[in-house]
Coordinates of N, CA and C in Angstrom, one line a residue:
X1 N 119.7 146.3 124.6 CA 118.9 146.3 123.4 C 117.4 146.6 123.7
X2 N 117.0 147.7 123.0 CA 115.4 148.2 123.0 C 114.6 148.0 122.3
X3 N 113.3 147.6 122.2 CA 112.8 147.1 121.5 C 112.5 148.2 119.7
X4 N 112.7 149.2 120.3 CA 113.0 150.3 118.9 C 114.1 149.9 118.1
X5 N 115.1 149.7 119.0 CA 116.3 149.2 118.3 C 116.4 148.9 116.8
X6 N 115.3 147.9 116.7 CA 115.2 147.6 115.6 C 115.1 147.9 114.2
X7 N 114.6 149.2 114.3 CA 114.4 150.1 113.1 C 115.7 150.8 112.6
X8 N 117.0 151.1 113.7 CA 117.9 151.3 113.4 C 118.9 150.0 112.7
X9 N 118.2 148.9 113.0 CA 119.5 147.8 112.0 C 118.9 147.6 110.9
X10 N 117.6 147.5 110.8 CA 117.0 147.2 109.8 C 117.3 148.5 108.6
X11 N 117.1 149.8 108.8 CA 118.1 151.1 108.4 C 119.3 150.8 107.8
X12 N 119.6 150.3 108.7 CA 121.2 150.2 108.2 C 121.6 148.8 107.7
X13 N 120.7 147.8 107.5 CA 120.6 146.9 106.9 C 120.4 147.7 105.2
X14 N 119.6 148.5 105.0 CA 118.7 148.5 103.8 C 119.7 149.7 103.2
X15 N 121.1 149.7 103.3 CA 122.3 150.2 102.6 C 122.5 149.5 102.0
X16 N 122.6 148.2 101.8 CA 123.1 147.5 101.2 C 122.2 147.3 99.9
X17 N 123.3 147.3 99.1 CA 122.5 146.7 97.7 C 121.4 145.7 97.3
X18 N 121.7 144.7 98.0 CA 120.9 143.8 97.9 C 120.8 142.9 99.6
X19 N 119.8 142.6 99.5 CA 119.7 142.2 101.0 C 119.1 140.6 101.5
X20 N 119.8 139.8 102.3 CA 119.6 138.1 101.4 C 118.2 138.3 103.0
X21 N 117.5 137.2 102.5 CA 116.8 136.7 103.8 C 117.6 136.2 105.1
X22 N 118.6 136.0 104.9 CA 119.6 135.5 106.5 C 120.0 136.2 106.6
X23 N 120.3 137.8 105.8 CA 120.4 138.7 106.8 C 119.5 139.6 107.5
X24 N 117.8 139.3 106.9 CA 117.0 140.1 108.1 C 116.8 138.8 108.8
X25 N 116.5 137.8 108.4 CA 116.3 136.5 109.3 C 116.9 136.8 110.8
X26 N 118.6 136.8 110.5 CA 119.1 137.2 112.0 C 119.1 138.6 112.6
X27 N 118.3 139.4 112.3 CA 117.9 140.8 112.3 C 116.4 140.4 113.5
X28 N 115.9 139.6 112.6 CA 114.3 138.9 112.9 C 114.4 138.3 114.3
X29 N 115.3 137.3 114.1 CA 115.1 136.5 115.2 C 116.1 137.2 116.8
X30 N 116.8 137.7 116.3 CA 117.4 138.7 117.5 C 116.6 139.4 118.4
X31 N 115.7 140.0 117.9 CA 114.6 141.1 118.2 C 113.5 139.9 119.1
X32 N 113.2 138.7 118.0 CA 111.9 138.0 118.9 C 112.7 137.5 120.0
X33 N 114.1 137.2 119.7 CA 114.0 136.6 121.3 C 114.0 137.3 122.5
X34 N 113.9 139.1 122.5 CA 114.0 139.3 123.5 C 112.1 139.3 124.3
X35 N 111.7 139.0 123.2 CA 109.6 138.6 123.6 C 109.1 138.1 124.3
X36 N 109.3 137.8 125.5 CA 109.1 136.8 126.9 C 106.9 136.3 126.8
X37 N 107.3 135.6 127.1 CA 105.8 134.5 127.5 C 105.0 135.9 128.0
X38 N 105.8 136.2 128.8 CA 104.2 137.3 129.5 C 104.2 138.1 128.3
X39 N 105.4 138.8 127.5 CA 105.3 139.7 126.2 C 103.9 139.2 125.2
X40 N 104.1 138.2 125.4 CA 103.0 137.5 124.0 C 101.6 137.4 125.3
X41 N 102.0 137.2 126.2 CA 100.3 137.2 126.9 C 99.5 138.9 127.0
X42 N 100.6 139.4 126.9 CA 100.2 140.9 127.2 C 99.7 141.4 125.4
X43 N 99.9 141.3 124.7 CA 99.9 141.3 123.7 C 98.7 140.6 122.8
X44 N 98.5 139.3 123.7 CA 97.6 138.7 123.4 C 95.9 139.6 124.0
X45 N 96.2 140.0 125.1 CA 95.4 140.4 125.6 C 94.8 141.8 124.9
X46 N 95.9 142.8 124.5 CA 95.7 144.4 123.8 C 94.9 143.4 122.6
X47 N 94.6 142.5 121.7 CA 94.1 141.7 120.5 C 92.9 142.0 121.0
X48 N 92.9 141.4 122.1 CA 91.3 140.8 122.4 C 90.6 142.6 122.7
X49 N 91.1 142.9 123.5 CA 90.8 144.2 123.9 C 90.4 144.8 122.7
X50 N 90.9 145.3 121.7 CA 90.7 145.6 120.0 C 89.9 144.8 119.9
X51 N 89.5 143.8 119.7 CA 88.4 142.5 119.2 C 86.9 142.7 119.3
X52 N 87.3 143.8 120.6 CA 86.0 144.3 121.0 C 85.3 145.0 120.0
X53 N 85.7 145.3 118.9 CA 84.9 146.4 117.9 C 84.7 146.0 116.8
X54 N 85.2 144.6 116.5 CA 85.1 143.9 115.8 C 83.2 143.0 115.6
X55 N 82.7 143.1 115.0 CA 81.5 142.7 114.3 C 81.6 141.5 115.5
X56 N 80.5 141.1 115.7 CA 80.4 140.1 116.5 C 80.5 138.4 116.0
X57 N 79.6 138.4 115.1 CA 79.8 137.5 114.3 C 81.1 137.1 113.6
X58 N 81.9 137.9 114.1 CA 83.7 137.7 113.2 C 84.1 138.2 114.7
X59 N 84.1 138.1 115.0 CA 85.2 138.3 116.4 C 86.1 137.5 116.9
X60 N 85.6 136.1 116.6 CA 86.0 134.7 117.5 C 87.1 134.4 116.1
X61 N 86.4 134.8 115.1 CA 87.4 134.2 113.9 C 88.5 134.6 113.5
X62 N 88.5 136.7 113.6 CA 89.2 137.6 113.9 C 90.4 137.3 114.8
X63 N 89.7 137.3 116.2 CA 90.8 137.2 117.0 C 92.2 135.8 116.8
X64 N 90.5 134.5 116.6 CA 91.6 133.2 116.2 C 92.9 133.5 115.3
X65 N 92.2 133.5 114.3 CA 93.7 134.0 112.7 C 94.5 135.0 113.4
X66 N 94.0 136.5 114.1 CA 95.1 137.4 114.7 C 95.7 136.4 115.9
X67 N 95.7 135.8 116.4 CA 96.7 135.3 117.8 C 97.2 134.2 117.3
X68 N 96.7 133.7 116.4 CA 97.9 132.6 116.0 C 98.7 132.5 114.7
X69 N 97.7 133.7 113.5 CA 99.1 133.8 112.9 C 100.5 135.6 113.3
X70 N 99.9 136.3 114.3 CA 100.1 137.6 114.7 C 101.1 137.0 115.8
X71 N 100.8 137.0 116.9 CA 101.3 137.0 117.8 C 101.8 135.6 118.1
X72 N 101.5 134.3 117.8 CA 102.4 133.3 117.6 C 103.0 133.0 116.9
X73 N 104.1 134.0 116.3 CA 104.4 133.5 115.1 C 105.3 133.5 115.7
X74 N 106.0 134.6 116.7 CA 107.3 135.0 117.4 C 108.0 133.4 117.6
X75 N 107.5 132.2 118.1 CA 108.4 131.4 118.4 C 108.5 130.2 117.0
X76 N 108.2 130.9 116.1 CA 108.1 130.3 114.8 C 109.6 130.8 114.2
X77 N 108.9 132.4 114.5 CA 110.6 133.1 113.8 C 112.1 132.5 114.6
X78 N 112.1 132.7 115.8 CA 113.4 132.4 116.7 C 113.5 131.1 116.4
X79 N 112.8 130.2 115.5 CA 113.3 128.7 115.4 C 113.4 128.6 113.9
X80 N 113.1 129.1 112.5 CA 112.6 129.0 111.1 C 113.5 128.8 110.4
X81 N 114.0 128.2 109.6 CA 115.2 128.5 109.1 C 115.2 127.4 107.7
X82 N 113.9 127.1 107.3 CA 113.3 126.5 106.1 C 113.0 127.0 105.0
X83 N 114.3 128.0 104.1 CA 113.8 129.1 103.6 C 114.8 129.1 102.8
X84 N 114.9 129.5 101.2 CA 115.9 129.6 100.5 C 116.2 131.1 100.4
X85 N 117.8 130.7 100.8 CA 118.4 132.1 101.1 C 118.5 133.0 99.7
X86 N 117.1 133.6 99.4 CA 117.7 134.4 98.4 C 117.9 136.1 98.8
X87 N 117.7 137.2 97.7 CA 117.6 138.5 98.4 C 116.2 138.9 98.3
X88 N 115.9 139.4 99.2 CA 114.6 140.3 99.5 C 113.9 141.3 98.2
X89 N 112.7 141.6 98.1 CA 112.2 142.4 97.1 C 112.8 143.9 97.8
X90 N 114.1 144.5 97.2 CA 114.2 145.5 98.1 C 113.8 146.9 98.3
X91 N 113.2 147.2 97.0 CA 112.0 148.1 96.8 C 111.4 148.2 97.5
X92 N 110.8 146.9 97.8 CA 109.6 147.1 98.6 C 109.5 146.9 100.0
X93 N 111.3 147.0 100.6 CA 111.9 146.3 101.5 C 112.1 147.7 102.1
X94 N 113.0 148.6 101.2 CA 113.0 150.5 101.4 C 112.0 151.4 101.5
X95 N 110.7 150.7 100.6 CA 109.8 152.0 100.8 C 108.8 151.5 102.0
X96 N 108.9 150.4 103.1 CA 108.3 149.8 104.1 C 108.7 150.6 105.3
X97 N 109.5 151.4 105.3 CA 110.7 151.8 106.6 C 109.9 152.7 106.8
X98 N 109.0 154.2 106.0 CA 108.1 155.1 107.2 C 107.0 154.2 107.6
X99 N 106.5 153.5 106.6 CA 104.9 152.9 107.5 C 105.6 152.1 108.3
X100 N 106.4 151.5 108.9 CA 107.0 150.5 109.8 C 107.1 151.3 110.8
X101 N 108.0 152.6 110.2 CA 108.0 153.6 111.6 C 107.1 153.9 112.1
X102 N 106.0 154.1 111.3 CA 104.8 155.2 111.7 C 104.5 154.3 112.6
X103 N 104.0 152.8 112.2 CA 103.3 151.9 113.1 C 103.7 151.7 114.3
X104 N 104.9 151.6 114.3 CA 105.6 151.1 115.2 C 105.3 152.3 116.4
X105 N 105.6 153.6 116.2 CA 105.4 154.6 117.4 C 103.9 154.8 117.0
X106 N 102.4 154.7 116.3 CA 101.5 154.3 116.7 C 100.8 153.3 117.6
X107 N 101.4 152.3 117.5 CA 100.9 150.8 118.6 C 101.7 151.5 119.9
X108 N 103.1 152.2 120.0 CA 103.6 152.8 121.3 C 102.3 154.1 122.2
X109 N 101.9 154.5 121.1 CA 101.2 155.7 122.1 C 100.2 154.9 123.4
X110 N 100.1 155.7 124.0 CA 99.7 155.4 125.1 C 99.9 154.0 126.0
X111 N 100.7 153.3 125.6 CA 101.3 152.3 125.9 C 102.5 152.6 126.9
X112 N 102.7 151.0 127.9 CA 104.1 151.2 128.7 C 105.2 151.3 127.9
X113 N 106.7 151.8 127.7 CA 107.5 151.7 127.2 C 108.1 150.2 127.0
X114 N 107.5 149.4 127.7 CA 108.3 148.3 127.8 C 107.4 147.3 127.1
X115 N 106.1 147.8 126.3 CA 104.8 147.2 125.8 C 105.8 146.6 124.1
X116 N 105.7 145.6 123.8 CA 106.5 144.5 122.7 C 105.6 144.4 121.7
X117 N 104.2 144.8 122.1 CA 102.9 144.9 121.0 C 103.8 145.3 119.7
X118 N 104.6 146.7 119.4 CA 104.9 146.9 118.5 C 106.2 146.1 117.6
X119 N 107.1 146.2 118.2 CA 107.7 145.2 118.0 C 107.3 143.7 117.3
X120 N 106.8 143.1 118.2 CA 106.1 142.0 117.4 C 104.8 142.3 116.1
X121 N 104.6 143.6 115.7 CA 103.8 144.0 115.1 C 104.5 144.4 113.6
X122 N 106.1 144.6 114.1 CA 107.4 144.8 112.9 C 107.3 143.5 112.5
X123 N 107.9 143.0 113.4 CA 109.1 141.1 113.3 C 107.8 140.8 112.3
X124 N 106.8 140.5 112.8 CA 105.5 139.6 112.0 C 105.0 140.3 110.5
X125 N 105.3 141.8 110.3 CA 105.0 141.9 108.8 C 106.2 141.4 107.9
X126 N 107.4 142.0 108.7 CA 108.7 141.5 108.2 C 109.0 139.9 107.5
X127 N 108.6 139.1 108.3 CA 108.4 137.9 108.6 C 107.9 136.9 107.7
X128 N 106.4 137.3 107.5 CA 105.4 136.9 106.6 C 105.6 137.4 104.8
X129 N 106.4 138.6 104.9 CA 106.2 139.6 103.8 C 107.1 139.1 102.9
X130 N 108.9 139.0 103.4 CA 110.0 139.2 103.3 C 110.7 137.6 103.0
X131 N 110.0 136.9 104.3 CA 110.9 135.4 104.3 C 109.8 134.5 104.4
X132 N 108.8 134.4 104.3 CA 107.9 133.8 104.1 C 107.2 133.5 102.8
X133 N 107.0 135.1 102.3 CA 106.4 135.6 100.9 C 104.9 135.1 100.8
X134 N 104.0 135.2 101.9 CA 103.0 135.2 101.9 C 101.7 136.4 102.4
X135 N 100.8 136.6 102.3 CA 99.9 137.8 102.7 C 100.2 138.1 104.2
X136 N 100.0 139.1 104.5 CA 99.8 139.2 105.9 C 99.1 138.6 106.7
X137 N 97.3 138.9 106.1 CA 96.5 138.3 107.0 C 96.3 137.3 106.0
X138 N 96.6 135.6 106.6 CA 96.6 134.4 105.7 C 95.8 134.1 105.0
X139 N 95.8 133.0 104.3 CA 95.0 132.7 103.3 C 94.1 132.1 104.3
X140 N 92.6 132.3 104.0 CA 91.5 132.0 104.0 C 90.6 133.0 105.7
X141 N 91.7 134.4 106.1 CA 91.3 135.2 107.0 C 90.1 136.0 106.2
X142 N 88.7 135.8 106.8 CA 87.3 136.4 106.4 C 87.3 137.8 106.9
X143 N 86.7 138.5 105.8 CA 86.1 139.6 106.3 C 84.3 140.3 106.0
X144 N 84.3 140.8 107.1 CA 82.4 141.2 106.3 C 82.2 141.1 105.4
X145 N 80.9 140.3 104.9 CA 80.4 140.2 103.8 C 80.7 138.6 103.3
X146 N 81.7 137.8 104.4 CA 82.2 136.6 103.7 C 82.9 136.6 102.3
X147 N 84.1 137.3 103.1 CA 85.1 138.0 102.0 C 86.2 137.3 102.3
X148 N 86.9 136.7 101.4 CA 88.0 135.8 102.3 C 89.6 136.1 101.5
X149 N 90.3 136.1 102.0 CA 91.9 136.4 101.5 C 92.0 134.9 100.9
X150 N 92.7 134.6 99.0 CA 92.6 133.7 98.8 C 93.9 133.6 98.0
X151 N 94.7 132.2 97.6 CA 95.7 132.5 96.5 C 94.8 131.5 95.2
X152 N 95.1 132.2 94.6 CA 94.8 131.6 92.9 C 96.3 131.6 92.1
X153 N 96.6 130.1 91.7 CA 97.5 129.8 90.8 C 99.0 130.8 91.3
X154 N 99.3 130.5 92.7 CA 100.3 131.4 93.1 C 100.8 132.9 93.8
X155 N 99.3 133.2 93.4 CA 99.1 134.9 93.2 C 97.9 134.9 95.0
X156 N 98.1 136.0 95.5 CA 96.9 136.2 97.0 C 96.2 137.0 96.0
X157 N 94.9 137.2 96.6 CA 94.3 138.5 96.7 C 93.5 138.4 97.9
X158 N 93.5 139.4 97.8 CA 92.9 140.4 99.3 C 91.7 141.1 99.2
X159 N 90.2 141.2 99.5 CA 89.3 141.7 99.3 C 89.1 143.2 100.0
X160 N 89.9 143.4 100.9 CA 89.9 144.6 101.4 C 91.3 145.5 100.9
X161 N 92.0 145.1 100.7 CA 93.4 145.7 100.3 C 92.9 147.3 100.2
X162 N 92.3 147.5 99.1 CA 92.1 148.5 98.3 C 91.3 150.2 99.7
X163 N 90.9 149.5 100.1 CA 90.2 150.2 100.9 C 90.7 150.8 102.0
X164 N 92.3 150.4 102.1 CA 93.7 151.1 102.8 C 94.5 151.9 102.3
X165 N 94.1 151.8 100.7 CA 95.3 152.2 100.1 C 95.2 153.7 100.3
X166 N 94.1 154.6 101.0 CA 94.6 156.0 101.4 C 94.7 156.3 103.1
X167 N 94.9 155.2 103.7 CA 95.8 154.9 104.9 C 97.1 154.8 105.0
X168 N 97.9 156.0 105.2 CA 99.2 156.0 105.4 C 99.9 155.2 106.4
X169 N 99.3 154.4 107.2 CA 99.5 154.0 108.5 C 98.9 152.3 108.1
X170 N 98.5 151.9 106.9 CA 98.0 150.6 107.1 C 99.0 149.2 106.5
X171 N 98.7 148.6 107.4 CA 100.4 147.3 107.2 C 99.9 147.1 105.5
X172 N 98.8 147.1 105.2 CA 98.3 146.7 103.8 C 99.2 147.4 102.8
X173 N 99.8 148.1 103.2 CA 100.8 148.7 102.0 C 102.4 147.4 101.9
X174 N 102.8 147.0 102.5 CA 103.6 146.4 102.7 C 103.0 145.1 102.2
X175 N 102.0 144.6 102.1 CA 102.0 143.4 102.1 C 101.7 143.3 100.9
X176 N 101.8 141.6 100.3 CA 102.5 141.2 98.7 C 100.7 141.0 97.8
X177 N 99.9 140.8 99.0 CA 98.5 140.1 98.3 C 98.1 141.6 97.5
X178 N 97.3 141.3 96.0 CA 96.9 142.2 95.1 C 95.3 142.4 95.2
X179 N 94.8 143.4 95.4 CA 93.3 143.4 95.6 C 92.4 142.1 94.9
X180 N 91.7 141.5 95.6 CA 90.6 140.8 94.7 C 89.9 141.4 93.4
X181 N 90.1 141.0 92.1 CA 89.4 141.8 91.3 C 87.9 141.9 91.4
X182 N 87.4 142.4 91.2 CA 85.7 142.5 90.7 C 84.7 142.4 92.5
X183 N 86.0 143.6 93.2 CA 85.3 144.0 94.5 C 85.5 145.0 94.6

């Protein structure tokens, strides 16, 4: 089993008519367990490396929210199972599969083949999006300007959302939070 693997069950998961969370759940957790300790240190490390371009003043806060709700989530998923089994939004579950692709062999380029960066970069939108039903980047993750991802009465918004939306390549299409109004 390769870590691409994954795009072909999830494929062939998204035949089905309707699709419950226990069946990407064990889709999910199959995939993290093959993620080894150095997987997530190595991974942790490509973060920081990227972090570098990150504003300075947000770097420390950036990286914190990305490595522990990003990259630690993996031993969250292989254990989670606190979740009512319903079916997935599957619209939004089908039209996720090219940007999943695209990402997925984006985070691969120039990378070792054996690099789980992407992978763990699936499981975690999957994750959050699907069986979680929460924003990608969590509630209360800041961005310039002291802009913060928030939920109101149920609902996220996102203060950057909108600013991806001509990014074919940005997880922000996939994710459930609705632009912050009156930004």
């Amino acid at each position: 089993m390769e870590a691409e693997d994954i795009l072909g069950e999830l494929k062939e998961l998204s035949v089905n008519k309707n699709v419950s969370k226990d069946e990407l759940m064990e889709i999910l957790k199959k995939y993290a367990r093959i993620i080894s300790v150095q997987d997530l240190m190595m991974a942790t490390a490509r973060m920081r490396k990227d972090g570098e371009y990150v504003q300075k003043n947000y770097r420390e806060k950036y990286l914190k929210v990305y490595i522990k709700y990003f990259i630690m989530r993996m031993n969250e998923v292989k254990e989670f199972s606190d979740y009512e089994n319903t079916n997935i939004d599957k619209k939004s579950f089908d039209t996720s599969f090219p940007m999943l692709e695209r990402t997925f062999e984006k985070e691969r380029l120039g990378n070792a083949d054996d690099d789980k960066f992407p992978l763990i970069y699936v499981i975690t939108a999957l994750y959050t999006t699907f069986i979680l039903e929460e924003p990608i980047h969590p509630v209360g993750s800041e961005f310039p300007g002291s802009l913060f991802v928030e939920e109101k009465n149920g609902e996220f918004f996102c203060p950057v959302k909108d600013n991806q939306k001509d990014n074919v390549n940005a997880i922000c299409h996939l994710c459930l939070a609705e632009q912050t109004p009156d930004i």
